[in-house]
XYZ file of C-alpha atoms in Angstrom:
338
model
C 2.396 1.715 1.124
C 3.982 -0.420 3.614
C 2.104 -0.857 7.097
C 4.175 1.449 9.105
C 3.613 4.154 6.754
C -0.245 3.494 6.865
C -0.487 3.193 10.518
C 1.400 6.824 10.900
C -1.009 8.238 8.217
C -3.998 6.697 9.956
C -2.714 8.055 13.302
C -2.302 11.565 11.999
C -5.586 11.763 10.061
C -7.451 10.488 13.413
C -5.888 13.052 15.292
C -6.996 15.687 12.863
C -10.250 14.250 12.957
C -11.012 14.121 16.640
C -7.936 14.455 18.591
C -9.109 17.457 20.458
C -12.178 15.409 21.893
C -10.436 12.318 22.808
C -6.732 12.574 22.616
C -4.580 9.668 21.890
C -7.569 7.255 21.369
C -7.940 9.131 18.184
C -4.327 8.133 16.927
C -4.913 4.570 18.214
C -7.985 3.986 16.225
C -6.736 6.096 13.444
C -3.903 3.809 13.309
C -5.910 0.810 13.251
C -8.241 2.259 10.526
C -5.012 2.663 8.680
C -4.439 -1.020 8.327
C -7.693 -2.414 7.794
C -7.689 -2.119 3.736
C -4.414 -4.617 3.844
C -6.372 -7.299 5.606
C -6.986 -8.508 2.044
C -3.414 -10.008 2.078
C -5.084 -12.797 4.307
C -6.631 -14.119 0.908
C -3.151 -15.833 0.264
C -4.030 -18.296 3.066
C -7.288 -19.544 1.020
C -6.265 -18.818 -2.710
C -3.254 -19.576 -5.040
C -0.890 -16.634 -5.571
C -2.467 -15.282 -8.874
C -5.830 -15.030 -7.374
C -4.372 -13.455 -3.983
C -2.678 -10.844 -6.300
C -5.664 -10.043 -8.219
C -7.751 -9.577 -5.095
C -5.182 -7.483 -3.608
C -6.041 -3.693 -3.423
C -9.426 -4.511 -4.772
C -12.670 -4.170 -2.952
C -11.027 -3.360 0.516
C -9.087 -0.334 -1.146
C -12.267 1.309 -2.738
C -14.173 4.544 -1.573
C -17.486 2.186 -1.578
C -15.631 -0.293 1.115
C -14.777 2.888 3.169
C -18.371 4.357 3.029
C -19.798 0.723 3.934
C -17.545 -0.391 6.891
C -17.073 2.875 8.617
C -20.320 3.619 10.239
C -20.302 -0.033 11.401
C -16.856 0.325 13.170
C -17.898 3.653 14.337
C -20.877 2.257 16.143
C -18.982 -0.451 17.712
C -16.150 1.959 18.969
C -18.896 4.310 20.317
C -20.508 1.352 22.007
C -17.051 0.213 23.463
C -16.800 3.637 25.305
C -20.062 4.678 26.119
C -19.180 8.282 26.899
C -19.883 11.830 25.776
C -16.265 12.643 24.551
C -17.149 11.497 21.163
C -20.522 10.047 19.606
C -21.012 7.654 16.876
C -20.758 10.412 14.075
C -17.350 11.438 15.251
C -16.126 7.708 15.365
C -17.517 7.079 11.935
C -15.984 10.196 10.610
C -12.485 9.124 12.007
C -12.801 5.387 10.642
C -13.690 6.770 7.249
C -10.909 9.313 6.901
C -8.529 6.648 8.417
C -9.598 3.968 5.956
C -10.027 5.948 2.824
C -6.636 7.967 3.030
C -4.921 4.273 2.844
C -6.006 3.374 -0.642
C -5.638 7.251 -1.813
C -1.886 6.963 -0.695
C -1.515 3.484 -2.281
C -2.817 4.822 -5.520
C 0.613 6.758 -5.862
C 2.452 3.606 -6.035
C 3.277 1.224 -8.870
C 0.563 -1.664 -7.857
C -2.232 0.938 -7.828
C -5.746 0.606 -6.352
C -9.412 -0.107 -7.529
C -10.462 2.982 -5.940
C -13.726 2.864 -7.771
C -14.618 -0.798 -7.208
C -16.542 -2.404 -8.751
C -15.030 -0.710 -11.802
C -11.996 -2.847 -12.760
C -9.813 0.161 -13.418
C -6.790 0.790 -10.904
C -5.703 4.095 -10.115
C -1.703 4.104 -10.318
C 0.528 7.357 -10.628
C 3.693 5.567 -9.975
C 5.301 8.295 -8.176
C 6.353 6.808 -5.056
C 7.906 3.498 -3.777
C 5.732 1.378 -1.365
C 8.499 2.123 1.165
C 10.245 5.555 1.235
C 11.687 6.595 4.464
C 11.805 10.261 3.379
C 7.935 10.016 3.528
C 7.592 7.865 6.352
C 10.361 9.066 9.180
C 9.625 12.648 9.434
C 6.029 11.902 9.439
C 6.639 9.437 12.222
C 8.721 11.727 14.253
C 6.151 14.405 14.277
C 3.215 12.216 15.123
C 5.184 10.845 18.002
C 6.098 14.438 19.373
C 2.388 15.291 19.030
C 1.407 12.195 21.358
C 3.303 13.969 24.363
C 1.192 16.872 24.250
C -2.375 17.240 25.823
C -5.100 16.997 23.614
C -6.084 20.555 23.975
C -2.619 21.794 23.759
C -2.445 23.867 20.332
C 1.131 22.349 20.057
C -0.318 18.906 19.657
C -2.515 20.100 16.509
C 0.549 22.044 15.025
C 3.084 19.116 15.169
C 0.278 16.598 13.664
C -0.671 19.395 11.138
C 3.074 19.705 10.358
C 3.560 15.926 9.646
C 0.742 15.844 7.328
C 1.913 18.810 5.444
C 5.404 17.750 5.063
C 4.622 14.145 3.934
C 1.996 15.620 1.427
C 4.320 18.157 0.111
C 7.093 15.257 -0.499
C 4.468 13.207 -2.337
C 3.766 16.691 -4.626
C 7.531 16.680 -5.100
C 7.743 13.131 -6.391
C 5.172 13.783 -8.795
C 7.483 16.723 -10.161
C 10.207 14.555 -10.134
C 8.438 11.865 -12.287
C 7.434 14.767 -14.878
C 11.109 15.915 -14.938
C 12.689 12.246 -15.412
C 10.048 11.379 -17.755
C 10.871 13.967 -20.053
C 14.787 12.827 -19.567
C 13.754 9.139 -20.607
C 11.741 10.318 -23.654
C 14.662 12.702 -24.887
C 16.826 9.825 -24.963
C 14.707 7.298 -26.710
C 14.153 10.241 -29.175
C 17.997 10.817 -29.495
C 18.531 7.289 -29.961
C 16.215 6.903 -32.772
C 14.235 4.130 -30.536
C 10.610 3.699 -31.845
C 8.460 2.782 -28.797
C 4.733 2.296 -28.310
C 4.623 3.370 -24.572
C 6.596 4.229 -21.720
C 6.108 3.930 -17.923
C 8.570 5.551 -15.090
C 8.688 4.908 -11.460
C 11.061 5.341 -8.454
C 13.355 2.422 -7.566
C 13.071 1.107 -4.008
C 13.486 3.112 -0.965
C 13.977 6.509 -2.667
C 13.003 9.064 -5.161
C 16.245 10.083 -6.563
C 16.896 7.140 -8.850
C 14.271 6.410 -11.472
C 13.632 3.608 -14.030
C 11.501 3.187 -17.067
C 9.761 0.506 -18.741
C 9.468 1.139 -22.365
C 7.407 -1.166 -24.972
C 8.585 -1.722 -28.484
C 7.316 -3.920 -31.231
C 9.033 -7.079 -30.308
C 10.651 -6.070 -26.886
C 10.661 -4.189 -23.560
C 13.622 -1.929 -22.532
C 14.423 -0.753 -19.226
C 16.622 2.385 -18.365
C 17.724 4.224 -15.093
C 18.419 7.647 -14.328
C 19.570 9.285 -11.256
C 19.121 12.908 -10.277
C 22.848 12.738 -9.149
C 23.970 11.401 -12.520
C 26.661 13.354 -14.084
C 25.093 13.360 -17.432
C 21.642 12.534 -18.691
C 22.704 9.760 -21.343
C 20.875 6.656 -20.549
C 21.749 3.064 -21.743
C 18.698 0.855 -22.083
C 18.463 -2.724 -21.491
C 16.445 -4.806 -23.846
C 14.306 -7.945 -22.902
C 12.611 -9.711 -25.824
C 9.098 -10.197 -25.317
C 9.195 -13.797 -26.541
C 5.363 -14.433 -26.315
C 5.619 -17.369 -28.661
C 7.255 -19.365 -26.282
C 4.028 -19.849 -24.604
C 2.883 -22.049 -27.209
C -0.565 -23.626 -26.425
C -0.375 -22.037 -23.097
C -1.158 -18.707 -24.403
C -4.788 -19.990 -25.016
C -5.288 -20.946 -20.973
C -7.596 -18.750 -18.881
C -4.763 -18.597 -16.418
C -2.337 -16.925 -18.766
C -5.186 -14.491 -19.800
C -5.371 -13.458 -16.139
C -1.742 -12.977 -15.829
C -1.580 -10.745 -18.911
C -4.485 -8.771 -17.432
C -2.574 -8.813 -14.060
C 0.573 -7.421 -15.435
C -1.333 -4.970 -17.539
C 0.549 -6.344 -20.658
C 3.918 -5.681 -19.543
C 5.400 -9.167 -19.405
C 8.005 -11.416 -21.108
C 8.519 -14.851 -21.379
C 11.440 -16.729 -20.210
C 12.532 -20.207 -20.822
C 15.107 -21.411 -18.398
C 16.273 -25.163 -18.072
C 13.154 -26.147 -19.793
C 10.931 -24.344 -17.239
C 8.748 -21.409 -18.571
C 8.609 -18.228 -16.786
C 6.103 -15.440 -16.935
C 7.801 -11.962 -16.097
C 5.768 -8.977 -14.744
C 7.823 -6.067 -15.560
C 5.903 -3.381 -13.958
C 7.785 -3.950 -10.541
C 11.327 -3.930 -11.999
C 14.419 -6.072 -11.770
C 15.958 -7.923 -8.767
C 19.143 -5.812 -9.228
C 20.532 -3.017 -11.029
C 21.138 -2.858 -14.653
C 23.149 -5.335 -16.785
C 23.557 -7.853 -13.854
C 20.042 -8.183 -13.275
C 18.450 -11.069 -14.964
C 15.322 -11.822 -12.769
C 12.425 -9.654 -12.117
C 10.456 -9.052 -8.528
C 7.347 -10.501 -9.777
C 8.027 -13.800 -11.906
C 5.653 -16.919 -12.121
C 6.663 -20.408 -13.112
C 4.226 -21.858 -15.274
C 3.809 -25.575 -15.342
C 1.153 -28.362 -15.838
C 0.179 -30.591 -12.769
C -0.600 -34.364 -12.796
C -4.212 -33.539 -13.878
C -2.773 -31.648 -16.955
C -4.048 -28.296 -15.458
C -2.007 -25.198 -15.960
C -0.516 -23.816 -12.631
C 1.606 -20.681 -11.798
C 3.629 -20.230 -8.823
C 5.918 -17.207 -7.828
C 9.504 -17.733 -8.460
C 11.311 -18.338 -5.153
C 13.609 -15.110 -3.968
C 16.897 -15.653 -2.493
C 17.025 -13.490 0.690
C 20.681 -13.746 0.678
C 20.781 -11.641 -2.101
C 19.098 -8.611 -0.610
C 22.257 -7.227 0.995
C 24.232 -6.884 -2.178
C 21.121 -5.804 -4.100
C 20.851 -2.846 -1.577
C 24.348 -1.880 -1.952
C 24.274 -1.864 -5.628
C 20.935 0.274 -5.368
C 22.680 2.664 -3.182
C 25.850 2.850 -5.370
C 23.636 3.676 -8.313
C 21.284 6.075 -6.555
C 24.824 8.225 -6.013
C 25.031 8.622 -9.766
C 27.292 5.796 -10.285
C 26.826 3.663 -13.663
C 26.934 -0.082 -13.157
C 27.372 -0.557 -16.846
C-alpha cells in the first residue's frame, strides 16, 4: 500500500499494542515501524530498474525480517527513553506488530510480498489497489481523533479500535467484491466461447468499484473491465497478441528470463519504431479500454555499446495523468468508453 496508509496502520497498531502505557509515543513509533519495510526502494539508487523491482517487497517484507529487526529496534527505543513506562519487551512487541502488518497488508495488492522469504513465492490476493481512499481516509480520521484523548481515556482505545475494525472490514468487503466480479468475468468468457488458460482479476486505481481482468489465451492476452455500476453485465474484451517471437535471439538472454519471472508470465512484446518493449500486464493499462495502448510497467529492451542487453522503464508522461483520472472516474460510474 502507499506510504500514508502504512503510516496510519502502523500508528493504529502501535496504539493498540502499548498506547495505554506511552500514549502518542506508541503512535509515533508505530508509524515509523510501518514505513520500515519500504526502505527497500532505496535500492534504486544502487541498482538498475529490473533488479530494484526484483528486490522490492522481498526480504524487508518478510516475517523473518520482522522477527530479526524488532528486538534490535525495541532495545534501542527502550534505551532512548530509559523510563518505566514501557520496557524492551513492550517496544519489541510494538515494532514487530508495526512492521509485520505492513507486508501483510501489501499481500492484498497486485504486487504481492515475499512474506515467507527466503522462499521465492509472493503472496498476492489482488483485492485492493495500492492507493484506496475508502480504506485510508476513514482510518486516518479515527486515528487522528484518538490522538487527542488522554492515553487512559477509554474513548481513545474505542476510536483507534474502530479505525482498525472499519479498515479491516473494508478489506474483507473487497475480497467479496473480487469473488463476485470474478464470476461475472468468467461467465462472459464462457458465454462468448472464449477458450482461456488463466484469469486474474484486480481493482482499478483508487477504488473497489471498477474491476479489470487479465485473461490468458493460447496466443494472446485479453483485458476486460466491469463496474458494479454498469447497467448490464456484458463485457467487451480487448485482445493483445503475445508476440513473444519478436524477442528473437533476446529470448535466450538471462535478462529476459528475469523479466518473464518478474511478470509471472503475464507479458507481451511490442515493436514500435524499431524499438522492442516488454510489457508487464499485471498492473494494467495507462488509460481505459480501447484508447489505452500503453501499460503501467513497460521496459524498452536494447543492446548497449558493449553488446549487452539492457532494459529501461518506458517513460511516463505526467501530463497524461489528469485525463487518465477523468476517464477512470467516468468508467467507474458505469459509462462504457467503447
